[in-house]
C-alpha cells in the first residue's frame, strides 16, 4: 500500500517544475558544459579521428607529409591470422558476456526481490570486489590456476590428479574463467536495477490471475528485466573484446586476443598504423551491437510510452 | 513466512556461493602475502611479516605510490568539478546538443582501454610530439572518470526537486546564495562520492595508463612490471593487499555517501508533499 502511495505522490513533486531560472543563471551554461565538451573532444574524439586517419598512412609520425594509402587495409585483408584472431576475440567476449549475465541474473534476482533489509549490504558486497584492482584480481587467478596453486593442490589432495601441474593456466578457458570472475558483479548491478523497477503490482496481478510462479517469471519478470540484461551484456562484452591484460597473464599462446596484437603493434613492433587499423576494426565490431541496442531501447521506450 | 523462507533458500545458497567465489581469490592474496615462502605454493609454510618489511625498503615503489596518489587526487578533483558542472547543466536546463553531450560522455565508460590508450598515445606522441608525463596521464584519467562523476551528481540533483532552489529565491536569496547555501550542501554527499569513485578509478587504472607511460610511472604499471621477477611476487602481494584494503575502505565510504543520499531524498520528497 505504501508503495502505491509513493508512486502516486512521487511524480507530483517532480513534475511541479516551472520555467523559473535555476540557481545558476542560464548565461553561465556555456562555462558549465564547456570544460567537459573540451575534454571529450580533445581527449576522446580527436584521438579516434587521428586513429582513423592513421589507418590510411604507413608512417606514424610526421603528419605534415601526407600520403594516402590502402596499404594497411590490403595487409589486413591478406593476413588470415588477423581475421582468426578477431573472430576468436569476438567469440570469447561473447562467451564471457553470456556466462557473466547468466551467472549474475540469479544474484540480481535475490538482491532485488529476496534480500529484504540485507539489500544494501548485498549491493555493497558486490560493489567492493567490482571496484577493487582489476590487475590484482587477475593475478589472483594466475596463482590459483598455477602449478602449485590452490586448484592443483586441492585436486591433488582429492586424488583427482597425480602430480602438481598447472590447471587450465595458459588456455583460453583460463581467460574466460578469470574474466567472468572479474565482470560478474558488474553484470549483476544493472540487472538488479532493472528488476527493482518492475512494479510489484504487475507480479501480484499475475499471481492473482492464476499465473504459476515460473510463468510469471517468464512472461513478466524476464521480459521487463531485458533492458538490464542487455546493458549488463554490453558492459561485459565491449571491454572484454579489447582485453589484453588477462590474456597476457593467464591466456598463454592459445589465449591471445586481438587486444594483445594491438598492444604489440603500439609498444613492440612500433607499427602504429596497423595497430590503428586493428583498433578501428574492433571499434566497428563494438558499434554494431551498441547501435542495435540503442535502437532496441528506443523502440521499447516508445512502446512503454504508449501505456502512459 | 517459513514457507516464503524455504522458497527463497535456493537463491540465498546461490548468492552465498557467488560471494565465496568473489572473495576467495582476494582472500588468497592476503593469505599468501603472509606466507613464509617466495614460491606461491600450498601447503603454507608459516606466518611472516617479511614481505611487508621489504616493502619499506623499496624506493622505486614509493616513488610510484607517490605518483599514483598525486595523479589520482588531481584527476579526481577535476573530474568531479567538470562532471558536476555538466551534471548541473544537464539536469536543470534543456539546451542544444544536450543529448549528444549525454551520449558522448558515457562512451569512456565502455570504450576498450586499449583503444583509448592507443588513441591518446597517437595524440600525445605523434601529433603533438609531447614527452609522455604524469600530467598527460592525469588528463587522460580525468576523461575516464568524468562519466561516473556526472552520473553520480546527476542522480543526486534529479532526486531533490528544483522547488527547493525556487523557494530560496522566492524568499529573496540571490542565485549565488542559493547555489552556495542550498544546491551545494544538498549535492555535497554526491560530490564526495564522485571524488572517491574517480580517485579509485585512477589509482587502479592499468590497461590504458601503461600505453601512455613515460619514464615516470604509476603504481599499477610498476606493479605489473614487477611480475617479470617471480621472486618479487610475494612483495607484489603484500603491496596488493594494502591497496585492496585501502580502495575497499574508499569504495565503502563512497557507497555509504551515495546511499545516505537516497534516504535523504525520500525524506525531503515526503516533506515537500505535506
CSV table of C-alpha atoms in Angstrom, one decimal, chain A residues 6 9-10 12-14 16-29 31-33 35-37 39-48 50-51 54 60-63 102-107 110-111 113-116 120 122-129 131-137 139-144 148-150 153 177 180-181 184-185 213 234-235 238-239 241-245 248-249 259-260 262-263 266-267 272 276 279-280 282-283 286, chain B residues 7-8 11-12 14-15 18-19 21-26 28-29 32 39-43 82-83 85-86 88-90 92-95 97 100-101 104-105 107-112 114-116 118-128 139-140 142-143 146 150 158-159 161-163 165-166 169-170 175-176 178-179 183 197 200-201 204 206-208 210-211 220-221 223-224 227 233 236-237 240-241 243-244 247-248 251-252 255-256 258-259 266 269 272-273:
chain,number,residue,atom,x,y,z
A,6,UNK,CA,4.8,6.5,-3.1
A,9,UNK,CA,2.9,11.2,-4.8
A,10,UNK,CA,6.4,11.0,-6.2
A,12,UNK,CA,3.8,15.0,-8.5
A,13,UNK,CA,6.8,16.5,-6.7
A,14,UNK,CA,8.9,16.0,-9.7
A,16,UNK,CA,5.8,20.6,-10.4
A,17,UNK,CA,8.6,22.4,-12.3
A,18,UNK,CA,8.3,25.9,-13.7
A,19,UNK,CA,10.3,27.9,-16.1
A,20,UNK,CA,11.9,30.0,-13.4
A,21,UNK,CA,15.6,30.5,-13.5
A,22,UNK,CA,17.7,28.0,-11.6
A,23,UNK,CA,20.4,28.8,-9.0
A,24,UNK,CA,22.9,29.2,-11.8
A,25,UNK,CA,21.7,31.7,-14.5
A,26,UNK,CA,21.4,30.4,-18.0
A,27,UNK,CA,24.0,32.8,-19.2
A,28,UNK,CA,26.6,30.6,-17.5
A,29,UNK,CA,25.5,27.5,-19.3
A,31,UNK,CA,31.0,27.6,-18.9
A,32,UNK,CA,29.2,24.8,-17.2
A,33,UNK,CA,29.3,22.4,-20.1
A,35,UNK,CA,35.1,22.1,-20.0
A,36,UNK,CA,33.5,18.7,-20.3
A,37,UNK,CA,32.9,19.3,-24.0
A,39,UNK,CA,37.8,17.2,-22.6
A,40,UNK,CA,35.6,14.8,-24.6
A,41,UNK,CA,36.5,16.4,-27.9
A,42,UNK,CA,40.2,16.8,-27.2
A,43,UNK,CA,41.0,13.5,-25.4
A,44,UNK,CA,38.4,11.2,-27.0
A,45,UNK,CA,37.0,12.3,-30.3
A,46,UNK,CA,40.3,13.8,-31.6
A,47,UNK,CA,42.3,10.6,-30.8
A,48,UNK,CA,39.7,8.5,-32.5
A,50,UNK,CA,43.6,10.6,-35.6
A,51,UNK,CA,43.5,6.8,-35.3
A,54,UNK,CA,46.4,6.8,-39.4
A,60,UNK,CA,53.2,7.0,-37.7
A,61,UNK,CA,54.8,10.4,-37.2
A,62,UNK,CA,55.3,13.5,-39.3
A,63,UNK,CA,51.7,14.5,-40.1
A,102,UNK,CA,23.6,-15.9,-16.8
A,103,UNK,CA,25.6,-16.3,-13.6
A,104,UNK,CA,24.7,-12.7,-12.4
A,105,UNK,CA,21.0,-12.9,-13.1
A,106,UNK,CA,20.0,-15.0,-10.0
A,107,UNK,CA,22.3,-12.8,-7.9
A,110,UNK,CA,17.9,-12.3,-5.0
A,111,UNK,CA,19.2,-8.8,-4.3
A,113,UNK,CA,13.4,-9.4,-4.5
A,114,UNK,CA,14.6,-11.5,-1.6
A,115,UNK,CA,17.3,-9.7,0.2
A,116,UNK,CA,14.9,-7.6,2.3
A,120,UNK,CA,22.2,-2.6,0.8
A,122,UNK,CA,24.4,-7.3,-0.5
A,123,UNK,CA,24.9,-4.5,-3.0
A,124,UNK,CA,28.0,-3.3,-1.1
A,125,UNK,CA,29.4,-6.8,-1.1
A,126,UNK,CA,29.1,-6.9,-4.9
A,127,UNK,CA,30.5,-3.4,-5.4
A,128,UNK,CA,33.6,-3.8,-3.4
A,129,UNK,CA,35.2,-6.6,-5.4
A,131,UNK,CA,35.7,-1.7,-8.0
A,132,UNK,CA,38.9,-3.0,-6.4
A,133,UNK,CA,42.0,-3.5,-8.5
A,134,UNK,CA,41.4,-5.3,-11.8
A,135,UNK,CA,45.1,-6.3,-12.1
A,136,UNK,CA,45.3,-7.9,-8.6
A,137,UNK,CA,42.1,-9.9,-9.2
A,139,UNK,CA,46.8,-12.0,-10.6
A,140,UNK,CA,44.9,-14.0,-8.0
A,141,UNK,CA,43.6,-16.3,-10.7
A,142,UNK,CA,47.1,-16.7,-12.1
A,143,UNK,CA,48.1,-18.0,-8.7
A,144,UNK,CA,45.0,-20.2,-8.3
A,148,UNK,CA,51.4,-25.3,-7.2
A,149,UNK,CA,48.3,-23.2,-6.9
A,150,UNK,CA,45.1,-23.7,-5.0
A,153,UNK,CA,46.7,-28.6,-4.6
A,177,UNK,CA,37.0,-18.0,-16.1
A,180,UNK,CA,33.7,-14.0,-15.7
A,181,UNK,CA,35.1,-13.6,-12.2
A,184,UNK,CA,30.2,-10.9,-12.6
A,185,UNK,CA,29.5,-8.2,-10.0
A,213,UNK,CA,5.5,-18.5,-10.5
A,234,UNK,CA,27.3,-4.9,-23.3
A,235,UNK,CA,29.1,-3.7,-20.2
A,238,UNK,CA,32.7,-4.3,-25.0
A,239,UNK,CA,35.6,-4.1,-22.6
A,241,UNK,CA,36.7,-7.6,-26.7
A,242,UNK,CA,39.5,-5.1,-26.1
A,243,UNK,CA,41.0,-7.0,-23.2
A,244,UNK,CA,44.7,-7.7,-23.3
A,245,UNK,CA,45.9,-7.8,-19.7
A,248,UNK,CA,48.8,-11.8,-21.2
A,249,UNK,CA,48.7,-13.0,-17.6
A,259,UNK,CA,44.0,-6.6,-27.9
A,260,UNK,CA,47.4,-8.3,-27.4
A,262,UNK,CA,47.2,-4.2,-30.9
A,263,UNK,CA,49.3,-3.7,-27.8
A,266,UNK,CA,52.0,0.1,-30.5
A,267,UNK,CA,54.6,-0.9,-27.9
A,272,UNK,CA,51.2,2.2,-35.3
A,276,UNK,CA,45.3,1.8,-35.5
A,279,UNK,CA,41.7,-0.9,-33.2
A,280,UNK,CA,39.2,0.6,-35.7
A,282,UNK,CA,37.5,-3.7,-33.1
A,283,UNK,CA,35.5,-0.5,-32.6
A,286,UNK,CA,31.7,-2.9,-30.8
B,7,UNK,CA,11.2,-20.9,-1.2
B,8,UNK,CA,14.0,-18.3,-1.1
B,11,UNK,CA,18.5,-18.1,-4.0
B,12,UNK,CA,20.3,-17.5,-0.7
B,14,UNK,CA,23.4,-19.4,-4.8
B,15,UNK,CA,24.2,-15.8,-3.6
B,18,UNK,CA,28.8,-16.4,-5.6
B,19,UNK,CA,30.1,-14.3,-2.8
B,21,UNK,CA,33.6,-17.2,-5.5
B,22,UNK,CA,34.2,-13.4,-5.5
B,23,UNK,CA,36.0,-13.2,-2.2
B,24,UNK,CA,38.1,-16.4,-2.1
B,25,UNK,CA,40.7,-15.3,-4.6
B,26,UNK,CA,41.1,-11.9,-2.8
B,28,UNK,CA,44.1,-15.9,-1.1
B,29,UNK,CA,46.2,-12.9,-2.0
B,32,UNK,CA,49.9,-15.7,0.6
B,39,UNK,CA,57.0,-19.7,-4.0
B,40,UNK,CA,53.3,-19.4,-4.4
B,41,UNK,CA,52.5,-22.9,-3.3
B,42,UNK,CA,50.4,-24.9,-0.9
B,43,UNK,CA,50.7,-26.1,1.8
B,82,UNK,CA,33.8,19.1,-14.6
B,83,UNK,CA,31.3,16.3,-14.1
B,85,UNK,CA,29.1,21.3,-13.6
B,86,UNK,CA,28.0,19.4,-16.7
B,88,UNK,CA,24.0,20.6,-13.2
B,89,UNK,CA,23.5,22.0,-16.7
B,90,UNK,CA,22.0,18.7,-17.9
B,92,UNK,CA,18.4,21.9,-14.8
B,93,UNK,CA,18.4,23.0,-18.4
B,94,UNK,CA,17.3,22.0,-21.9
B,95,UNK,CA,19.9,23.1,-24.4
B,97,UNK,CA,23.3,19.2,-28.1
B,100,UNK,CA,24.8,14.4,-27.7
B,101,UNK,CA,26.7,15.5,-24.6
B,104,UNK,CA,29.2,11.1,-25.7
B,105,UNK,CA,30.1,11.4,-22.1
B,107,UNK,CA,31.4,6.5,-24.0
B,108,UNK,CA,34.6,6.4,-21.9
B,109,UNK,CA,32.8,4.0,-19.5
B,110,UNK,CA,32.6,1.3,-22.1
B,111,UNK,CA,35.4,2.1,-24.6
B,112,UNK,CA,38.0,-0.6,-24.5
B,114,UNK,CA,43.5,-0.4,-25.3
B,115,UNK,CA,41.7,1.7,-28.0
B,116,UNK,CA,41.5,4.8,-25.8
B,118,UNK,CA,46.4,3.9,-28.2
B,119,UNK,CA,44.4,6.9,-29.4
B,120,UNK,CA,45.9,9.1,-26.7
B,121,UNK,CA,49.3,7.8,-27.5
B,122,UNK,CA,48.9,8.9,-31.1
B,123,UNK,CA,47.6,12.3,-30.0
B,124,UNK,CA,50.4,12.9,-27.4
B,125,UNK,CA,53.4,11.4,-29.2
B,126,UNK,CA,52.7,11.5,-32.9
B,127,UNK,CA,50.6,14.7,-33.4
B,128,UNK,CA,51.7,16.9,-30.5
B,139,UNK,CA,44.5,14.5,-18.2
B,140,UNK,CA,43.6,11.0,-19.5
B,142,UNK,CA,40.1,12.9,-15.9
B,143,UNK,CA,38.5,11.7,-19.2
B,146,UNK,CA,34.0,12.1,-16.0
B,150,UNK,CA,28.5,13.1,-14.0
B,158,UNK,CA,17.5,14.9,-10.1
B,159,UNK,CA,16.5,13.4,-6.7
B,161,UNK,CA,13.4,19.0,-6.7
B,162,UNK,CA,14.1,22.3,-8.2
B,163,UNK,CA,11.4,23.7,-5.8
B,165,UNK,CA,16.1,26.3,-5.2
B,166,UNK,CA,13.0,28.2,-6.2
B,169,UNK,CA,15.0,32.5,-4.4
B,170,UNK,CA,11.3,33.4,-3.8
B,175,UNK,CA,21.4,33.0,-7.3
B,176,UNK,CA,24.8,32.7,-5.7
B,178,UNK,CA,21.0,29.8,-3.4
B,179,UNK,CA,23.9,27.9,-5.0
B,183,UNK,CA,22.4,23.4,-4.0
B,197,UNK,CA,35.0,6.8,-7.1
B,200,UNK,CA,39.9,4.7,-7.0
B,201,UNK,CA,39.3,4.5,-10.8
B,204,UNK,CA,43.7,1.2,-10.1
B,206,UNK,CA,46.4,-0.1,-15.7
B,207,UNK,CA,45.3,-1.1,-19.2
B,208,UNK,CA,45.2,2.4,-20.6
B,210,UNK,CA,50.6,1.6,-19.5
B,211,UNK,CA,50.3,2.7,-23.1
B,220,UNK,CA,49.7,-0.4,-11.1
B,221,UNK,CA,52.1,-0.1,-14.0
B,223,UNK,CA,53.3,-3.5,-10.0
B,224,UNK,CA,52.9,-5.2,-13.4
B,227,UNK,CA,55.6,-9.5,-12.2
B,233,UNK,CA,55.8,-11.9,-6.3
B,236,UNK,CA,53.6,-7.6,-5.0
B,237,UNK,CA,51.1,-9.5,-3.0
B,240,UNK,CA,48.4,-5.6,-3.4
B,241,UNK,CA,46.8,-6.5,-0.1
B,243,UNK,CA,45.9,-1.5,-2.0
B,244,UNK,CA,42.9,-3.7,-1.8
B,247,UNK,CA,40.5,1.0,-2.0
B,248,UNK,CA,37.8,-1.1,-0.3
B,251,UNK,CA,34.6,2.3,-2.0
B,252,UNK,CA,32.5,1.6,1.1
B,255,UNK,CA,28.7,3.9,-1.4
B,256,UNK,CA,27.7,4.9,2.0
B,258,UNK,CA,25.5,7.6,-2.1
B,259,UNK,CA,23.0,5.5,-0.1
B,266,UNK,CA,12.9,10.2,0.3
B,269,UNK,CA,10.2,14.3,-1.0
B,272,UNK,CA,7.5,18.7,0.2
B,273,UNK,CA,4.4,16.6,-0.3
